[in-house]
Amino acid sequence: MQNDIDSYQPCESRDEFHGVMTYTFGELLDVPGGVDWDNAPWSWRDVAYDDTQYTRCCRKIENRFYDRELGVMPPSRWRRHFMRLIREIMPTLRPFYALIDNNPDIMLSDSDIWHKMRTVFSDFPATQLTENQDYASNATDNQYETIANGNFMDKVNRIRNNEYVDIDVLLLDHLETCFSPLWTININNY
């Protein structure tokens, strides 16, 4: 009874590929008139944090979704949905990029506290520091920062347990809805 069904026979892979139901993102990358990050309809540079982030994320989008099929047809409607999602999430992510750009070590610290205080002394209140402030003959401003670094191995374990997610990955995860959740609908992936 077991022999009634033929077993799976691996077949030779082919260089040519096509999406099973729609187009793959890779097909849009490889055809003239397809995805061109420097072309106005495909560019989201105006909402990107900077050119470095834009270029890096474009490459990550290509690498992650190259073999994935478009979730909406026709491709022009899909592009509109894709660009809308990028433009929706980038205003949320820009402050995080700025924070890491201005303080790259912040990911390894548990806390970063900025302190500022002023000591004012006056024998004769005759000198006003600035308009609408105290009068003083002597003033000292003190400012300092306290950074508490946590346990390095704890940070490594948090990364290992997926408790840390790269900001670029937040963008990629947001774009998942643009693509079909099916990787293939037949067994030999063609």
Coordinates of C-alpha atoms in Angstrom, one line a residue:
M1 CA 0.0 0.0 0.0
Q2 CA 2.9 2.3 0.7
N3 CA 4.2 1.9 -2.8
D4 CA 1.1 3.3 -4.5
I5 CA 2.4 6.8 -4.2
D6 CA 5.6 7.7 -5.9
S7 CA 8.2 9.2 -3.7
Y8 CA 9.5 12.7 -4.2
Q9 CA 12.3 12.9 -6.8
P10 CA 14.5 15.9 -6.6
C11 CA 14.9 17.6 -9.9
E12 CA 17.7 19.7 -11.4
S13 CA 17.6 23.4 -10.5
R14 CA 17.1 25.9 -13.2
D15 CA 18.7 29.3 -13.6
E16 CA 15.4 30.7 -14.9
F17 CA 12.9 31.6 -12.2
H18 CA 9.4 33.0 -12.2
G19 CA 6.9 33.5 -9.5
V20 CA 4.3 30.8 -9.1
M21 CA 1.3 33.1 -8.8
T22 CA 2.6 36.6 -9.4
Y23 CA 6.0 38.3 -9.9
T24 CA 8.8 38.0 -7.5
F25 CA 10.6 41.1 -6.2
G26 CA 13.8 39.8 -7.8
E27 CA 12.0 39.9 -11.2
L28 CA 11.2 43.6 -10.6
L29 CA 14.8 44.2 -9.7
D30 CA 16.2 42.5 -12.8
V31 CA 14.0 44.0 -15.6
P32 CA 14.3 47.4 -17.3
G33 CA 11.7 49.8 -15.9
G34 CA 11.5 47.7 -12.6
V35 CA 12.8 48.7 -9.2
D36 CA 15.3 51.6 -9.5
W37 CA 16.0 53.2 -6.1
D38 CA 17.4 56.4 -7.9
N39 CA 14.2 56.8 -10.0
A40 CA 11.6 59.2 -8.5
P41 CA 8.7 56.6 -8.4
W42 CA 10.8 54.2 -6.4
S43 CA 12.8 56.7 -4.3
W44 CA 12.0 57.2 -0.6
R45 CA 15.2 59.2 0.0
D46 CA 13.2 62.3 1.2
V47 CA 12.0 60.4 4.3
A48 CA 15.2 58.4 5.0
Y49 CA 17.4 59.5 7.8
D50 CA 20.4 60.0 5.6
D51 CA 21.9 58.6 2.4
T52 CA 23.9 55.9 4.2
Q53 CA 20.7 54.6 5.9
Y54 CA 18.8 54.8 2.6
T55 CA 21.5 52.8 0.6
R56 CA 21.9 50.2 3.4
C57 CA 18.1 49.7 3.8
C58 CA 17.6 49.4 0.0
R59 CA 20.2 46.6 -0.1
K60 CA 18.6 44.9 2.9
I61 CA 15.1 45.1 1.2
E62 CA 16.6 43.5 -2.0
N63 CA 18.3 40.8 0.0
R64 CA 15.4 39.9 2.2
F65 CA 12.6 40.0 -0.4
Y66 CA 14.4 39.0 -3.6
D67 CA 12.6 35.6 -4.0
R68 CA 9.3 36.7 -2.4
E69 CA 6.2 37.2 -4.6
L70 CA 4.3 40.4 -4.7
G71 CA 1.2 40.4 -2.5
V72 CA -0.9 42.8 -4.6
M73 CA -1.3 42.9 -8.4
P74 CA -0.8 44.7 -10.7
P75 CA 2.8 45.8 -9.8
S76 CA 1.9 49.5 -10.0
R77 CA -0.6 49.1 -7.3
W78 CA 1.9 47.0 -5.3
R79 CA 4.5 49.8 -5.6
R80 CA 2.1 52.4 -4.3
H81 CA 1.3 50.1 -1.3
F82 CA 5.1 49.5 -0.8
M83 CA 6.0 53.1 -0.9
R84 CA 3.1 54.1 1.4
L85 CA 4.3 51.7 4.1
I86 CA 7.8 53.0 3.9
R87 CA 6.6 56.6 4.2
E88 CA 4.3 55.7 7.2
I89 CA 7.1 54.0 9.3
M90 CA 10.1 56.3 8.6
P91 CA 8.9 59.3 10.7
T92 CA 8.7 56.9 13.6
L93 CA 12.2 55.4 13.0
R94 CA 14.1 58.7 12.2
P95 CA 14.5 59.7 15.9
F96 CA 16.0 56.2 16.6
Y97 CA 18.5 56.6 13.8
A98 CA 19.4 60.1 15.1
L99 CA 19.8 58.8 18.6
I100 CA 22.2 56.1 17.5
D101 CA 24.0 58.4 15.1
N102 CA 24.7 61.0 17.8
N103 CA 25.5 58.4 20.5
P104 CA 26.5 55.0 19.0
D105 CA 27.3 53.4 22.3
I106 CA 23.8 53.9 23.7
M107 CA 22.9 50.4 22.7
L108 CA 25.4 49.0 25.2
S109 CA 24.4 51.2 28.2
D110 CA 21.7 50.6 30.7
S111 CA 21.1 54.3 31.4
D112 CA 22.4 57.7 30.2
I113 CA 21.5 60.6 32.5
W114 CA 22.4 64.2 31.7
H115 CA 23.0 66.5 34.8
K116 CA 23.0 70.3 34.7
M117 CA 23.1 72.7 37.7
R118 CA 23.9 76.3 38.4
T119 CA 25.5 77.8 41.5
V120 CA 24.8 81.5 41.8
F121 CA 26.5 83.8 44.4
S122 CA 25.9 87.5 44.9
D123 CA 27.3 90.0 47.4
F124 CA 25.5 92.9 45.8
P125 CA 22.6 91.9 43.4
A126 CA 23.6 94.2 40.6
T127 CA 24.4 92.0 37.6
Q128 CA 21.6 90.1 35.9
L129 CA 22.8 86.9 34.2
T130 CA 20.3 87.2 31.3
E131 CA 16.9 88.8 30.9
N132 CA 14.3 87.3 33.3
Q133 CA 17.0 85.5 35.4
D134 CA 18.7 86.0 38.8
Y135 CA 21.1 88.8 39.6
A136 CA 24.6 87.7 40.5
S137 CA 28.2 88.7 40.7
N138 CA 29.5 85.1 40.5
A139 CA 27.9 82.0 38.8
T140 CA 29.1 78.5 38.0
D141 CA 27.5 76.2 35.6
N142 CA 28.1 72.4 36.0
Q143 CA 27.0 69.8 33.5
Y144 CA 28.0 66.2 33.3
E145 CA 26.7 62.9 32.0
T146 CA 26.4 59.6 33.9
I147 CA 26.4 56.5 31.7
A148 CA 25.8 53.2 33.4
N149 CA 27.1 50.2 31.4
G150 CA 25.4 47.0 32.2
N151 CA 26.7 43.4 32.2
F152 CA 28.1 42.8 28.7
M153 CA 27.2 39.1 28.7
D154 CA 23.6 40.1 29.6
K155 CA 23.5 42.2 26.5
V156 CA 24.9 39.3 24.4
N157 CA 22.2 37.0 25.7
R158 CA 19.5 39.6 25.0
I159 CA 20.7 39.8 21.4
R160 CA 20.8 36.0 21.2
N161 CA 17.2 35.7 22.5
N162 CA 16.0 38.2 19.9
E163 CA 15.3 40.9 22.5
Y164 CA 17.3 43.4 20.5
V165 CA 16.2 44.2 17.0
D166 CA 18.1 46.3 14.6
I167 CA 16.2 49.5 13.5
D168 CA 16.6 48.5 9.8
V169 CA 14.8 45.2 10.7
L170 CA 11.8 47.1 12.0
L171 CA 11.5 48.7 8.6
L172 CA 11.8 45.3 6.9
D173 CA 9.3 43.7 9.2
H174 CA 6.8 46.5 8.4
L175 CA 7.2 45.7 4.7
E176 CA 6.3 42.0 5.1
T177 CA 2.6 42.7 4.3
C178 CA 3.6 43.7 0.8
F179 CA 4.6 40.2 -0.1
S180 CA 2.8 36.9 -0.3
P181 CA 3.2 34.8 2.8
L182 CA 3.5 31.6 0.6
W183 CA 7.1 30.8 -0.3
T184 CA 6.0 28.2 -2.8
I185 CA 2.8 26.3 -3.7
N186 CA 4.4 23.2 -5.2
I187 CA 7.0 20.9 -3.9
N188 CA 9.9 21.5 -6.2
N189 CA 9.7 25.3 -5.8
Y190 CA 9.0 26.0 -9.5

